[in-house]
Coordinates of C-alpha atoms in Angstrom, one line a residue:
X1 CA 0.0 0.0 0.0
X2 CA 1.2 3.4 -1.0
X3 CA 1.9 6.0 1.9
X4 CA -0.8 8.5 1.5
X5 CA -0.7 11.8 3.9
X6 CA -3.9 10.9 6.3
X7 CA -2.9 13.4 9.0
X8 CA -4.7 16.4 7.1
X9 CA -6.8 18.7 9.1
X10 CA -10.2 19.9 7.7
X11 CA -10.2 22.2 4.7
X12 CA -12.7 25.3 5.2
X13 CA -14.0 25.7 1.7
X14 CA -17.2 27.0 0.2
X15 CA -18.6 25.0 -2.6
X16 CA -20.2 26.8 -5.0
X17 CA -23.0 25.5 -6.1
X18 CA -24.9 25.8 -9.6
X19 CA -28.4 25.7 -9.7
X20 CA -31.0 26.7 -12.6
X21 CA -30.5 29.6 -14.2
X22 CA -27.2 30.4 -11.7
X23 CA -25.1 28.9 -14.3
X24 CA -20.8 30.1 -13.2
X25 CA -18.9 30.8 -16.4
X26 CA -16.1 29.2 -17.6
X27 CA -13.5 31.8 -15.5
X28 CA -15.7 31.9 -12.6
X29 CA -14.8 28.1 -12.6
X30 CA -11.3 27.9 -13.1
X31 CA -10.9 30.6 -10.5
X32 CA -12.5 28.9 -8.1
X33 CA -10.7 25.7 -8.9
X34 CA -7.2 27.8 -8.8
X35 CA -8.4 28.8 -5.3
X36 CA -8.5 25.1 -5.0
X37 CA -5.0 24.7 -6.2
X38 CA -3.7 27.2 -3.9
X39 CA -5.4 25.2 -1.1
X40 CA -3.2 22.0 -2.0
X41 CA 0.0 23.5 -2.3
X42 CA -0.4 25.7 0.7
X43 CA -1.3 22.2 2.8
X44 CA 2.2 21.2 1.0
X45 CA 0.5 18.3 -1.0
X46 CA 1.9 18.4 -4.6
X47 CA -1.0 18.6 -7.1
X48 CA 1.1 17.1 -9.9
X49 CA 3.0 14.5 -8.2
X50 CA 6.1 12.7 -10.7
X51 CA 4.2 9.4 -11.1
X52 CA 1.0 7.0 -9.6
X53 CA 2.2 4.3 -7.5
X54 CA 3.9 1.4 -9.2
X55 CA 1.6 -0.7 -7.4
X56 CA -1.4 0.7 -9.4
X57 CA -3.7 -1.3 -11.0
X58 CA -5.8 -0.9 -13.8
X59 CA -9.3 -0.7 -13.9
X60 CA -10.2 -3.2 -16.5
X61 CA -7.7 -5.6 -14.7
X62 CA -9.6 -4.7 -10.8
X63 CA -13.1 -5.2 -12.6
X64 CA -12.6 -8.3 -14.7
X65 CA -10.0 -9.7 -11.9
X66 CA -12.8 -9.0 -9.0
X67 CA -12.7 -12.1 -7.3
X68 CA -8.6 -12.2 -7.2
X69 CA -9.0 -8.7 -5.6
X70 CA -11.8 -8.8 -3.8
X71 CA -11.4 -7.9 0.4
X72 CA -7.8 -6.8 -1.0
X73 CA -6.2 -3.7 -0.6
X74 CA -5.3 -2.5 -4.0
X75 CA -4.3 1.5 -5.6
X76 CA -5.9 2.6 -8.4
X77 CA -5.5 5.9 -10.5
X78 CA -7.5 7.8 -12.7
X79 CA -9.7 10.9 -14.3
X80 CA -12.5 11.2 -11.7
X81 CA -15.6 11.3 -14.1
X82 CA -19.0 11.6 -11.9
X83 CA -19.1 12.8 -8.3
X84 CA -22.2 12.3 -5.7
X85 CA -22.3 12.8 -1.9
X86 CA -24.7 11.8 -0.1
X87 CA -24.2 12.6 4.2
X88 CA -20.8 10.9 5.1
X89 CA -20.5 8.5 1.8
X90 CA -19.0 10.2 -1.6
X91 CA -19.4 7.8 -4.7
X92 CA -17.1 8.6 -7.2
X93 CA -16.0 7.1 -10.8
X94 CA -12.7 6.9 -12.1
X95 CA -11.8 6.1 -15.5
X96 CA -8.0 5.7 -16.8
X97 CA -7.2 4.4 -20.2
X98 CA -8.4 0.5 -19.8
X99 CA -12.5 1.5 -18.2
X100 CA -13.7 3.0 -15.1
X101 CA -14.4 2.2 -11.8
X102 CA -16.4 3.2 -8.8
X103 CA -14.7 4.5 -5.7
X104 CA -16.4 5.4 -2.2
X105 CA -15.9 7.7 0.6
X106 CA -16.9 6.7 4.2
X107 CA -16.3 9.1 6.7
X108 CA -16.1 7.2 9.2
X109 CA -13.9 4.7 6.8
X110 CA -11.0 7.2 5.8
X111 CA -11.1 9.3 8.9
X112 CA -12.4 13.1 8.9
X113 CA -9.7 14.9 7.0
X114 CA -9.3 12.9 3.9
X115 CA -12.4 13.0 3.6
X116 CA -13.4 16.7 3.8
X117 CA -10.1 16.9 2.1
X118 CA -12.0 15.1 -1.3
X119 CA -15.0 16.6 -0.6
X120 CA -13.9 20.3 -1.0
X121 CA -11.1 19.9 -3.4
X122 CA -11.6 17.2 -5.7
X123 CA -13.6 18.0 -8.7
X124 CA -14.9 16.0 -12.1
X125 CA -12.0 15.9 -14.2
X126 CA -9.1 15.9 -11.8
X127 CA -6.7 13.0 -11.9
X128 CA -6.5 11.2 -8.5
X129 CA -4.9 8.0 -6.8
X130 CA -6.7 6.3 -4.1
X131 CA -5.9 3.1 -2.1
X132 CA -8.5 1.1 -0.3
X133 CA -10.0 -2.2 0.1
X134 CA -12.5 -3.6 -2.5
X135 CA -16.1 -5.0 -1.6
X136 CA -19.3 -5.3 -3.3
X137 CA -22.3 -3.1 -2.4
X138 CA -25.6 -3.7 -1.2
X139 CA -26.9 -3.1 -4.8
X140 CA -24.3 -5.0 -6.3
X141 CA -22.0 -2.6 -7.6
X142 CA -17.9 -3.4 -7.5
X143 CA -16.4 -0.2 -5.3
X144 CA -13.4 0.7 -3.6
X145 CA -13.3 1.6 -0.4
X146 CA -10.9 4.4 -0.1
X147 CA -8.7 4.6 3.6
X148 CA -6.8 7.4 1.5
X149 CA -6.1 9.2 -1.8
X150 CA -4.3 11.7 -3.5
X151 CA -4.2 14.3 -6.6
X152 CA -2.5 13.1 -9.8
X153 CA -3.3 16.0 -11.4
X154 CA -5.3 19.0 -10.6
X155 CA -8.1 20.3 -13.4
X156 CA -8.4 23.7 -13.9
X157 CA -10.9 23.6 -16.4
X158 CA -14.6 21.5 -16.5
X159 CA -14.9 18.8 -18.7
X160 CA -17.9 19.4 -21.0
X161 CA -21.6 17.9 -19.8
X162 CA -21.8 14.4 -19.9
X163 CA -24.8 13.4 -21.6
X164 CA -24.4 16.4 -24.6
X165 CA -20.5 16.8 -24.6
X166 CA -18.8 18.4 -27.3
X167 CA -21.3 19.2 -30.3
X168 CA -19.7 21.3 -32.7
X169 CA -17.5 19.8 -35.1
X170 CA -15.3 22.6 -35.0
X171 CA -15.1 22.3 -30.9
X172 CA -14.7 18.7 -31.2
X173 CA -11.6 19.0 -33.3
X174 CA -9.9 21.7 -31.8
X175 CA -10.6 19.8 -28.5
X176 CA -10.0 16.3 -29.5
X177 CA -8.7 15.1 -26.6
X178 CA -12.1 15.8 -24.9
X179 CA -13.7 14.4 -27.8
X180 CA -12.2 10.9 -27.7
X181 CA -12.5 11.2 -23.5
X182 CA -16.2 11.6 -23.4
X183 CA -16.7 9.3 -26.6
X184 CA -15.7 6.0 -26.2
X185 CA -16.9 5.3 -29.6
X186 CA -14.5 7.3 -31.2
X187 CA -11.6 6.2 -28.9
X188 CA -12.7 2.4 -30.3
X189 CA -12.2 3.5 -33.9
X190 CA -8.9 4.8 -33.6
X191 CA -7.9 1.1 -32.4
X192 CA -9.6 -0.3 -35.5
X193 CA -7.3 2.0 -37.5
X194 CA -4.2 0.9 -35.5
X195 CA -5.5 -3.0 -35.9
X196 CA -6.1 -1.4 -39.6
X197 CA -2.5 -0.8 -40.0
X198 CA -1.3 -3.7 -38.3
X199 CA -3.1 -6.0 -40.8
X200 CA -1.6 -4.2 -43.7
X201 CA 2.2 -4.9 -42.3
X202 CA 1.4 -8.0 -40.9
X203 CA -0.2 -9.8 -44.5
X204 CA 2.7 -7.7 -46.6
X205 CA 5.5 -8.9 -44.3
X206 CA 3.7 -13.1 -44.7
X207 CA 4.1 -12.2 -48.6
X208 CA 7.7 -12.1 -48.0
X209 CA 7.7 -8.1 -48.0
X210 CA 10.4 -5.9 -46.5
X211 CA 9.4 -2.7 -44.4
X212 CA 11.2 -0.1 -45.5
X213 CA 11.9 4.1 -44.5
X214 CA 12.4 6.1 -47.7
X215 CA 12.9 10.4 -47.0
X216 CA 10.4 11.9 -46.3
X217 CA 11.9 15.9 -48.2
X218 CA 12.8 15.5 -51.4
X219 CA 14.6 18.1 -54.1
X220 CA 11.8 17.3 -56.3
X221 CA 8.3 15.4 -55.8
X222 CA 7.6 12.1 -57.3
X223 CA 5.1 9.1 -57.4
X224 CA 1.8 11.2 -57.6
X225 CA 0.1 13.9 -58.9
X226 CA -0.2 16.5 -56.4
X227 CA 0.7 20.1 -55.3
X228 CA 3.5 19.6 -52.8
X229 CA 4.5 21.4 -49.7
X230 CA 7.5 23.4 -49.9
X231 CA 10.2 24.3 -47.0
X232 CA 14.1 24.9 -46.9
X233 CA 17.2 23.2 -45.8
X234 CA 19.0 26.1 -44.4
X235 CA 22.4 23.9 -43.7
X236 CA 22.7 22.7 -47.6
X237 CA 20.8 26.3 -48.3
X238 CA 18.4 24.2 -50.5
X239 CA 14.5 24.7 -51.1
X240 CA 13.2 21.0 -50.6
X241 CA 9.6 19.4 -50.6
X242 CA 7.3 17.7 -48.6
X243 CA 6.5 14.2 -50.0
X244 CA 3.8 13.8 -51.5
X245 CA 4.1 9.7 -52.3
X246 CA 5.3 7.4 -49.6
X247 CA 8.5 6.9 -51.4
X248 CA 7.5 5.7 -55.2
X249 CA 10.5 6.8 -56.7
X250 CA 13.1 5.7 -54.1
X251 CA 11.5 1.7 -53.8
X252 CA 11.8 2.1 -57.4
X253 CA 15.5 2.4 -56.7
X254 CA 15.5 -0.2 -54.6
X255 CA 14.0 -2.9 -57.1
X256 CA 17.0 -1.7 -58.9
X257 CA 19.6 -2.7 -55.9
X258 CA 17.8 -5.9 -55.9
X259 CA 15.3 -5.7 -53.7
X260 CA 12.8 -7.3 -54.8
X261 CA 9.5 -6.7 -52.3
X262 CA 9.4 -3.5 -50.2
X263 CA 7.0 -1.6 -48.9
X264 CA 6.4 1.3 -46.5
X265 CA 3.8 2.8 -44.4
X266 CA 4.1 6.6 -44.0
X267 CA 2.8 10.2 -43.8
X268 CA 2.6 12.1 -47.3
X269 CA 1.5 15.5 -47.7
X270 CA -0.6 17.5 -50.7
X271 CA -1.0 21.0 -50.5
X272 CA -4.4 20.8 -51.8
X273 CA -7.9 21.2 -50.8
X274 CA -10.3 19.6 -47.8
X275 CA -13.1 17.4 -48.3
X276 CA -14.7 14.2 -47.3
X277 CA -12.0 12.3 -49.3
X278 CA -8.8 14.4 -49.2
X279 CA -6.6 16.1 -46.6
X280 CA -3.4 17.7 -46.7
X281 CA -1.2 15.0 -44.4
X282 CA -2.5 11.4 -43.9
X283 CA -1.1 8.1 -43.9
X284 CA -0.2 5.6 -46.7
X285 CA 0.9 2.5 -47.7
X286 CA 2.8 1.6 -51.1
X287 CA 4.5 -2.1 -52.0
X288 CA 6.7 -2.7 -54.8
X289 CA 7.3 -6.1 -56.3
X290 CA 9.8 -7.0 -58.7
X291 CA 9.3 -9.3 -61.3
X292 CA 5.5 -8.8 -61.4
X293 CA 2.9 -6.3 -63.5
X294 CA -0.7 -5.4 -62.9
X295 CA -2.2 -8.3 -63.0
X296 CA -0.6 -10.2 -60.1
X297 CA -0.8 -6.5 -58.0
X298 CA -4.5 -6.7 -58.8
X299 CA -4.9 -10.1 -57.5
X300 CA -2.4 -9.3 -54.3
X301 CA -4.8 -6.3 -53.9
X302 CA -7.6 -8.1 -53.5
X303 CA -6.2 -10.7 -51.0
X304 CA -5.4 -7.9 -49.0
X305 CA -8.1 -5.7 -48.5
X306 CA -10.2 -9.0 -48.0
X307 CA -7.4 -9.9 -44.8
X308 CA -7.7 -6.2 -43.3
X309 CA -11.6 -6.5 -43.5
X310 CA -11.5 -9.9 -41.8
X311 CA -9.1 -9.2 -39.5
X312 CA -10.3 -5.7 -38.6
X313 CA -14.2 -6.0 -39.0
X314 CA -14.6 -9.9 -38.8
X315 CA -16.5 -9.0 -42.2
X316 CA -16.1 -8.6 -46.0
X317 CA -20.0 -7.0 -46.2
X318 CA -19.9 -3.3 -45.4
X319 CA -22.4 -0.3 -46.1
X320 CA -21.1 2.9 -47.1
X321 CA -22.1 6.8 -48.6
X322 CA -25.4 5.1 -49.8
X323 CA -23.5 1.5 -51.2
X324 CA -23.7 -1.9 -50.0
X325 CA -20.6 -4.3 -51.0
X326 CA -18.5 -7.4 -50.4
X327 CA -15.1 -7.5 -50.8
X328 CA -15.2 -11.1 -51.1
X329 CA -17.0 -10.7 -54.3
X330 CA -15.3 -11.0 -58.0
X331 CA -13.9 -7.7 -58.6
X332 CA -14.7 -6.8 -62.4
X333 CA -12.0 -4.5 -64.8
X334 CA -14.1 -1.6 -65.9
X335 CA -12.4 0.3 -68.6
X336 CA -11.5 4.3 -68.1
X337 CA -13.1 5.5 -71.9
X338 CA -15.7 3.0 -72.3
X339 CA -17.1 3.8 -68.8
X340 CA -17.2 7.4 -69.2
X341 CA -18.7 6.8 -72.6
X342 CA -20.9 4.7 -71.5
X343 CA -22.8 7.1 -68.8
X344 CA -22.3 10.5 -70.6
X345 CA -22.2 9.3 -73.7
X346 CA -18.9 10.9 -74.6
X347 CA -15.6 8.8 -76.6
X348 CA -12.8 10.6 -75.1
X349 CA -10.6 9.1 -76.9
X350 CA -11.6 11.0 -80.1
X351 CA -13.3 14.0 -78.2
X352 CA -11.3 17.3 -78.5
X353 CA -10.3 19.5 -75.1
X354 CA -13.3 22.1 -76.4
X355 CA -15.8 19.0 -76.8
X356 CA -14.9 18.1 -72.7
X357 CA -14.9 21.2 -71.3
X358 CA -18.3 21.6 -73.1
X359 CA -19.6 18.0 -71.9
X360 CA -18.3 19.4 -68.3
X361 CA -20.2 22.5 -68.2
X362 CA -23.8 20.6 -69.8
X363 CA -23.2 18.5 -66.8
X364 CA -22.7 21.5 -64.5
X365 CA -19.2 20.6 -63.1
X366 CA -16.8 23.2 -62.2
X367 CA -13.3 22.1 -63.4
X368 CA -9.7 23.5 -62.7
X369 CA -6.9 24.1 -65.3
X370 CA -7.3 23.9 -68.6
X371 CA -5.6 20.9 -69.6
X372 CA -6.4 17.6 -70.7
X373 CA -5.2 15.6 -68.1
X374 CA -7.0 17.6 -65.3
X375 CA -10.1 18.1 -67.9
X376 CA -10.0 13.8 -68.1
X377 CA -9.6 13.5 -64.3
X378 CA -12.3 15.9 -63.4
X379 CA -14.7 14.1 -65.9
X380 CA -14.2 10.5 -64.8
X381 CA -14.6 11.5 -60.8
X382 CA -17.6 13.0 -62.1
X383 CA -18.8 9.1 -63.0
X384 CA -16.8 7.3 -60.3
X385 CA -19.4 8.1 -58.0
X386 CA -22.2 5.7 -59.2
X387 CA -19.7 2.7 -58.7
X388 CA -20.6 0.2 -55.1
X389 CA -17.4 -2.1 -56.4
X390 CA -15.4 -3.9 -55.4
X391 CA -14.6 -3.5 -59.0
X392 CA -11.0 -2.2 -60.7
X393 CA -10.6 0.5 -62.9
X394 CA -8.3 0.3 -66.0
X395 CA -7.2 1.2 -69.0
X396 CA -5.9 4.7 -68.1
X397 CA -4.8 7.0 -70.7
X398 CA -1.4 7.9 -71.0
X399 CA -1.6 11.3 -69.8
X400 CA -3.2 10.6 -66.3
X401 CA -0.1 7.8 -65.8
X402 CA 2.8 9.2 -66.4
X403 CA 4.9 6.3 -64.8
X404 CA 2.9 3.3 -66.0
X405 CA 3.6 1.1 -68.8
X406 CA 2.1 1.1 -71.8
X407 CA -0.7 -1.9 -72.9
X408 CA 0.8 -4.1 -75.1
X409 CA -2.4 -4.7 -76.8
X410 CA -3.6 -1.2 -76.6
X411 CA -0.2 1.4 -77.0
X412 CA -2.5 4.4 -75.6
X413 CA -3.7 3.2 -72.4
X414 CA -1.5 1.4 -69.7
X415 CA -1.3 -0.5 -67.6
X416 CA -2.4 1.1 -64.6
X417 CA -5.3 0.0 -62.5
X418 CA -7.8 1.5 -59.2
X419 CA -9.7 -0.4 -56.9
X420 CA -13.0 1.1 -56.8
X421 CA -15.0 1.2 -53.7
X422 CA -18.2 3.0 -52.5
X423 CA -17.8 5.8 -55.5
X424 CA -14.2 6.1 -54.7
X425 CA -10.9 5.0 -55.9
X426 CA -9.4 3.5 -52.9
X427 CA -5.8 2.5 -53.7
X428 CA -3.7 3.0 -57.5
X429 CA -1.2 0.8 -59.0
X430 CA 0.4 -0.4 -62.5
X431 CA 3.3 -2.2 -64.2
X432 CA 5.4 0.4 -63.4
X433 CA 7.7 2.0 -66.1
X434 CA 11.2 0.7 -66.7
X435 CA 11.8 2.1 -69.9
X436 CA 14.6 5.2 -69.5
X437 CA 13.9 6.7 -73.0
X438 CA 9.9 6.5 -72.4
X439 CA 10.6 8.0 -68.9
X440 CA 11.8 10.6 -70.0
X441 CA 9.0 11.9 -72.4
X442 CA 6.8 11.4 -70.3
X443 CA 8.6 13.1 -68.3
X444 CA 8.8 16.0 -70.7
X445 CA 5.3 16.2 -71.5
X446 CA 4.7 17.0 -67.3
X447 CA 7.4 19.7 -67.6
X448 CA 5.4 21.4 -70.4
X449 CA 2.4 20.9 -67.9
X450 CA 4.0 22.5 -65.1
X451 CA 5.5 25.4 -67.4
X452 CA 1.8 26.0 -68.5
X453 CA 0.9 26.8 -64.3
X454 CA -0.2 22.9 -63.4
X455 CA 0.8 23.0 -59.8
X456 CA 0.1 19.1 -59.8
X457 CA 2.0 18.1 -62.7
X458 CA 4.6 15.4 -61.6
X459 CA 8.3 16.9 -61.1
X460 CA 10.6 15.2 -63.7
X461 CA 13.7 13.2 -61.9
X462 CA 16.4 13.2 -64.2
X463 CA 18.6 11.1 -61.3
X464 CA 15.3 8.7 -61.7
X465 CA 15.8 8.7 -64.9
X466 CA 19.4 7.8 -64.8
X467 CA 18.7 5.0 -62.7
X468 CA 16.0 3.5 -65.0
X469 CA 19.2 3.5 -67.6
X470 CA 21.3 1.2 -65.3
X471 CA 18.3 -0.7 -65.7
X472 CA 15.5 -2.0 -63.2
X473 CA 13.2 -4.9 -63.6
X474 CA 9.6 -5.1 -64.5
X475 CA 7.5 -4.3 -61.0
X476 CA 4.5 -3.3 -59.6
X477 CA 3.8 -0.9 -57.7
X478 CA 0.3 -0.2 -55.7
X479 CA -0.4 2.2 -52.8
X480 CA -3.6 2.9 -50.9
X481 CA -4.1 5.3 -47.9
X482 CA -6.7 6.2 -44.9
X483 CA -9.5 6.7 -47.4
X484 CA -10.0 2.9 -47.5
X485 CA -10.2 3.1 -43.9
X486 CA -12.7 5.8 -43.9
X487 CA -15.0 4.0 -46.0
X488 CA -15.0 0.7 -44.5
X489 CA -16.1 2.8 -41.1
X490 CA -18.5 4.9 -42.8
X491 CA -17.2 8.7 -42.0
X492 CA -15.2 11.5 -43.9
X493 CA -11.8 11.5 -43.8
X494 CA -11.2 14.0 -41.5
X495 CA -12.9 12.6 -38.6
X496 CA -10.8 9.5 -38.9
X497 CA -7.6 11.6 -38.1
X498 CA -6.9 11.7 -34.6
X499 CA -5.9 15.6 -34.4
X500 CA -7.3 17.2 -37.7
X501 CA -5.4 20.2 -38.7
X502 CA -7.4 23.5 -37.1
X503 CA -6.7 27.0 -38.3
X504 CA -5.1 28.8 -35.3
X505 CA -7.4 30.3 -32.6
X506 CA -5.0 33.5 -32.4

């Protein structure tokens, strides 16, 4: 048992109390609690002690390990989350990061001071230790008896009302860590996205994969279409870039060391806009194989997003955004042209830039830039969205896969392909592009896009380049990110981040 101070004498406080309409604001609140503060450090008790106890237990571990406990005396530690008094008995719950638990307060158990000490100190939302014995009530209930306790950590501020907690989305963000406090929900989901994770290593890893760390600032931006972030190296006095793939172009480098299955899970960040499906940082994953093209990626793809569901869910069957779908379902190839021909009734294959941008406004959708490759992109998410899946999308034009091969049996698509999911493309991948000489117009056709003012043109990499002419062996590549994650649980993107980026306050 922990030494708690016991030899306390009686605290002369005045509660204030909140009835009705006699509501205290916020600084009212925290100056009464700072009063409170005062109090604890004038009595020389330390309101934020080093550490608990190392004989602490946890909550979950004292309630689902009763009977071991039972008539014991034990220490537990945690946020005190209800209060109620009641004569000489003060019921209190505690809840630390495992559940909660329900102490109690007998005056004539603890002895007078500690508990007039609780009584006019201890407020919802402090941290606080307490050591007793533990015993069943009358009604049923598992309790603590407390012979003493202490302050962990002393609130200043009140934790929002139970029952209504934080309501706006804006306050819930900014405030997170209430958020995910009051809503155990929430907290649940950020373990499925950990488990999420963890089922994406652990099937690439069984697949013979090799995690790897590529940099994360890079002289120029590869692997994805995107407007990147931009920052400076003041040692080397060099401008540099976020990333804005999770290391494409360096496990590229790597299939030519001789690796020949790598993959990484990392951050990436797009300097772009918000919305249910996009943010500026989030996490993906990307895998390259050598030795392999589209068709086994698509396969492997598959297999894998069938293991995370099963793994993370216990299901392949999911309803999302208005879909219903199975992941264990055949997943069909629908082609890029035919599909958008096929709902709009437009062959972009032989339709000019004026004929898209005309089929664009008859459809009423506002479009950026003026080329063809944003004017394709903006069109097909326009008919993406009618699409449950589990289908893949292929046979990409050249000009939206600048690092994909070319279809042998069709020299102006390539061989690039999209799982489609819910309305959304949830993952991209392709033969990648070994050919140096191809590379490099490609390459060249981006420059001219980024020379017109396409901010999300791919950066050309003549070192990448120079590698590809050493020579590097046929691979696939595929990536996917937290979108698939935010489908499979049915929310925007955003509120599957943990700490969302806010605009500042000041």
């Amino acid at each position: 048992m922990i030494n708690f101070v016991r030899a306390l004498s009686v605290v002369n406080y005045k509660v204030v109390v909140i009835i009705g309409k006699n509501m205290a604001t916020l600084e009212e609140i925290r100056k009464t609690r700072l009063e409170k503060l005062a109090i604890l450090k004038k009595k020389g008790l330390e309101p934020y002690p080093i550490s608990a106890s190392a004989d602490r237990r946890s909550l979950a571990d004292v309630a689902e390990n009763f009977s071991k406990y039972e008539k014991k005396e034990i220490v537990i530690a945690g946020r005190i989350m209800a209060i109620r008094g009641q004569g000489g008995l003060i019921f209190f719950t505690l809840q630390d990061g495992s559940g909660k638990f329900q102490g109690l307060l007998k005056k004539d158990e603890s002895g007078e001071a500690p508990f007039q000490l609780f009584a006019a100190l201890a407020d919802i939302g402090d941290f606080i230790e307490a050591g007793g014995t533990i015993f069943v009530t009358k009604r049923g209930g598992k309790t603590l008896l407390v012979k003493s306790w202490r302050i962990l950590s002393k609130s200043l501020r009140p934790l929002p009302e139970k029952w209504h907690g934080l309501q706006d989305t804006e306050a819930r963000y900014r405030h997170r860590y209430l958020d995910l406090l009051l809503n155990p929900e929430l907290k649940t989901m950020f373990a499925r996205k950990a488990a999420f994770w963890s089922a994406t290593r652990e099937f690439l890893q069984q697949q013979g994969f090799l995690e790897v760390e590529t940099p994360t600032l890079e002289i120029t931006t590869g692997g994805a279409e995107a407007r990147p972030f931009k920052t400076h190296h003041n040692d080397f006095d060099l401008d540099l870039y976020l990333r804005i793939s999770v290391g494409e172009l360096w496990q590229k480098r790597l299939m030519a060391a001789g690796f020949e299955k790598t993959f990484e899970i990392g951050r990436v960040y797009r300097n772009e806009g918000t919305s249910a499906e996009h943010l500026q940082e989030f996490t993906n994953m990307e895998f390259y194989w050598a030795y392999a093209g589209a068709k086994e990626g698509m396969k492997l793809c598959r297999e894998l997003y069938i293991a995370i569901a099963k793994k993370v869910y216990g299901k392949t069957k999911f309803e999302a955004r208005g879909f219903k779908f199975d992941l264990a379902d055949e997943w069909p190839e629908i082609d890029y042209a035919e599909e958008i021909k096929k709902q709009i009734g437009l062959d972009i294959t032989k339709a000019s830039d004026t004929e898209i941008k005309n089929k664009l406004n008859e459809l009423g959708i506002a479009y950026k830039g003026e080329n063809r490759e944003r004017l394709l992109d903006t069109l097909w998410k326009h008919c993406r969205k009618t699409i449950a899946g589990p289908a893949f999308l292929v046979g990409h034009p050249k000009i939206v896969a600048p690092l994909s091969k070319s279809n042998p049996q069709a020299p102006e698509k390539t061989e690039m392909f999209q799982p489609l999911i819910a309305g959304s493309e949830v993952g991209r991948g392709y033969s990648e592009l070994n050919d140096p000489l191809e590379q490099r117009t490609r390459f060249d056709e981006q420059k001219k896009l980024l020379a017109a003012g396409d901010e999300e043109a791919m950066m050309p990499d003549e070192e990448f380049v120079e590698m590809l002419e050493y020579g590097m062996p046929p691979a696939c590549g595929f990536g996917f990110g937290e979108r698939l994650f935010a489908i499979l649980e049915d929310k925007p993107l955003r509120e599957t981040q943990l700490f969302p980026l806010m605009r500042s306050k000041i």
